[in-house]
Amino acid sequence: MADKIPILKMGNYLLLSIQVDMHDQLALDLQEDLTNQIVKHRAKGVLIDISSLEIVDSFIGRMLSHIANISRILDAKVIVVGMQPAVAITLVELGLSLDGIATALNVEKGMARLEKMVSDDQLLEFERGEERDISAEAGD
């Protein structure tokens, strides 16, 4: 049976915990599955737990970056949690900075940060809406 990474829905968020050794096909499948789940559930955020990953190669690192970028395009905030020191060192040595990907030490801190990111974004959208309303009223 092929490996599959479960994607759990928690309110407006999706949580996935990578508990198996990542290989190229699994990373590609994860990218497709997560994209479909974000659209299906209209998820506002994605938390990716990589605490079980001990090794990351350049392809897997790029796939994590792609997953985060695709999620952002679909209007979902992304946070990666539980990165092992060896994985962080490997990513730096490979020249992969994972720009724009928020990180946290563990799931609890990651979820708190994700909720704040989504809340801040919603507040900003609300304020922009009020500015448009005020501008429209001023034109009347």
Short mmCIF file of C-alpha atoms in Angstrom, two decimals:
data_model
loop_
_atom_site.label_atom_id
_atom_site.label_comp_id
_atom_site.label_asym_id
_atom_site.label_seq_id
_atom_site.Cartn_x
_atom_site.Cartn_y
_atom_site.Cartn_z
CA MET A 1 0.00 0.00 0.00
CA ALA A 2 1.32 3.43 -0.91
CA ASP A 3 2.09 5.94 1.82
CA LYS A 4 -0.44 8.72 2.22
CA ILE A 5 -0.22 11.65 4.59
CA PRO A 6 -3.57 12.31 6.27
CA ILE A 7 -4.87 15.87 6.20
CA LEU A 8 -7.10 16.72 9.15
CA LYS A 9 -9.65 19.54 9.18
CA MET A 10 -9.80 21.56 12.40
CA GLY A 11 -12.32 24.38 12.04
CA ASN A 12 -11.02 26.72 9.34
CA TYR A 13 -7.61 25.05 9.33
CA LEU A 14 -5.96 21.97 7.90
CA LEU A 15 -3.37 20.04 9.89
CA LEU A 16 -0.98 17.56 8.41
CA SER A 17 1.70 15.71 10.27
CA ILE A 18 4.39 14.02 8.22
CA GLN A 19 5.07 10.78 10.10
CA VAL A 20 6.73 8.83 7.29
CA ASP A 21 9.95 9.19 5.34
CA MET A 22 9.25 11.58 2.50
CA HIS A 23 10.07 10.50 -1.01
CA ASP A 24 9.52 12.36 -4.25
CA GLN A 25 6.19 10.79 -5.25
CA LEU A 26 4.78 11.20 -1.74
CA ALA A 27 5.70 14.90 -1.81
CA LEU A 28 3.98 15.35 -5.17
CA ASP A 29 0.88 13.49 -3.94
CA LEU A 30 0.83 15.62 -0.78
CA GLN A 31 0.98 18.80 -2.84
CA GLU A 32 -2.01 17.70 -4.92
CA ASP A 33 -4.01 16.38 -1.94
CA LEU A 34 -3.43 19.51 0.13
CA THR A 35 -4.35 21.80 -2.75
CA ASN A 36 -7.62 19.92 -3.23
CA GLN A 37 -8.40 20.01 0.51
CA ILE A 38 -7.74 23.76 0.77
CA VAL A 39 -10.21 24.40 -2.04
CA LYS A 40 -12.76 21.85 -0.80
CA HIS A 41 -12.84 23.19 2.77
CA ARG A 42 -12.00 26.83 1.97
CA ALA A 43 -9.28 26.55 4.59
CA LYS A 44 -7.89 29.78 6.01
CA GLY A 45 -4.69 28.16 7.26
CA VAL A 46 -2.48 25.11 7.01
CA LEU A 47 -0.22 23.77 9.74
CA ILE A 48 2.47 21.34 8.57
CA ASP A 49 4.16 19.31 11.32
CA ILE A 50 7.54 18.00 10.18
CA SER A 51 8.85 17.00 13.62
CA SER A 52 9.25 13.37 12.50
CA LEU A 53 11.34 14.26 9.44
CA GLU A 54 14.98 13.51 10.06
CA ILE A 55 16.22 13.97 6.50
CA VAL A 56 15.22 16.46 3.81
CA ASP A 57 16.77 16.55 0.36
CA SER A 58 16.63 19.46 -2.08
CA PHE A 59 13.53 18.12 -3.85
CA ILE A 60 11.56 17.71 -0.61
CA GLY A 61 12.69 21.17 0.53
CA ARG A 62 11.51 22.70 -2.75
CA MET A 63 8.22 20.82 -2.48
CA LEU A 64 7.61 22.25 1.01
CA SER A 65 8.23 25.69 -0.44
CA HIS A 66 5.90 25.00 -3.39
CA ILE A 67 3.18 23.70 -1.07
CA ALA A 68 3.40 26.90 0.97
CA ASN A 69 3.32 29.10 -2.13
CA ILE A 70 0.33 27.27 -3.62
CA SER A 71 -1.49 27.52 -0.29
CA ARG A 72 -0.88 31.27 -0.17
CA ILE A 73 -2.22 31.66 -3.71
CA LEU A 74 -5.35 29.85 -2.51
CA ASP A 75 -5.59 32.37 0.37
CA ALA A 76 -4.49 29.98 3.12
CA LYS A 77 -1.78 30.97 5.59
CA VAL A 78 0.92 28.34 6.15
CA ILE A 79 3.08 27.54 9.13
CA VAL A 80 5.66 24.75 9.42
CA VAL A 81 6.29 23.38 12.89
CA GLY A 82 8.70 21.00 14.58
CA MET A 83 11.71 21.39 12.30
CA GLN A 84 14.62 19.32 13.63
CA PRO A 85 18.00 21.11 13.85
CA ALA A 86 19.53 18.68 11.34
CA VAL A 87 16.76 19.45 8.85
CA ALA A 88 17.26 23.21 9.29
CA ILE A 89 21.01 22.82 8.77
CA THR A 90 20.47 20.69 5.67
CA LEU A 91 18.07 23.21 4.16
CA VAL A 92 20.59 26.01 4.71
CA GLU A 93 23.42 23.91 3.26
CA LEU A 94 21.26 23.21 0.20
CA GLY A 95 20.60 26.93 -0.19
CA LEU A 96 16.88 26.58 0.51
CA SER A 97 15.67 29.45 2.66
CA LEU A 98 11.93 28.69 2.57
CA ASP A 99 11.23 32.39 2.15
CA GLY A 100 7.82 33.46 3.29
CA ILE A 101 7.12 30.32 5.29
CA ALA A 102 6.32 30.98 8.93
CA THR A 103 7.71 28.50 11.45
CA ALA A 104 7.13 27.57 15.07
CA LEU A 105 8.71 25.17 17.54
CA ASN A 106 5.69 22.91 18.03
CA VAL A 107 2.05 22.36 17.07
CA GLU A 108 0.66 24.37 19.99
CA LYS A 109 2.78 27.44 19.25
CA GLY A 110 2.20 26.97 15.54
CA MET A 111 -1.58 26.89 15.90
CA ALA A 112 -1.51 30.03 18.06
CA ARG A 113 0.63 31.80 15.47
CA LEU A 114 -1.56 30.58 12.60
CA GLU A 115 -4.70 31.84 14.33
CA LYS A 116 -3.06 35.24 14.87
CA MET A 117 -1.95 35.42 11.22
CA VAL A 118 -5.48 34.65 9.99
CA SER A 119 -7.05 37.03 12.52
CA ASP A 120 -4.68 39.86 11.54
CA ASP A 121 -5.46 39.24 7.87
CA GLN A 122 -9.22 39.32 8.50
CA LEU A 123 -8.86 42.56 10.49
CA LEU A 124 -6.92 44.12 7.63
CA GLU A 125 -9.61 43.05 5.14
CA PHE A 126 -12.30 44.51 7.43
CA GLU A 127 -10.43 47.82 7.72
CA ARG A 128 -10.03 48.00 3.94
CA GLY A 129 -13.76 47.40 3.56
CA GLU A 130 -14.55 50.23 5.97
CA GLU A 131 -12.24 52.56 4.04
CA ARG A 132 -14.11 51.74 0.82
CA ASP A 133 -17.46 52.34 2.57
CA ILE A 134 -16.30 55.72 3.90
CA SER A 135 -14.99 56.71 0.46
CA ALA A 136 -18.31 55.75 -1.12
CA GLU A 137 -20.27 57.76 1.46
CA ALA A 138 -18.03 60.79 0.92
CA GLY A 139 -18.80 60.65 -2.80
CA ASP A 140 -22.59 60.71 -2.21
#
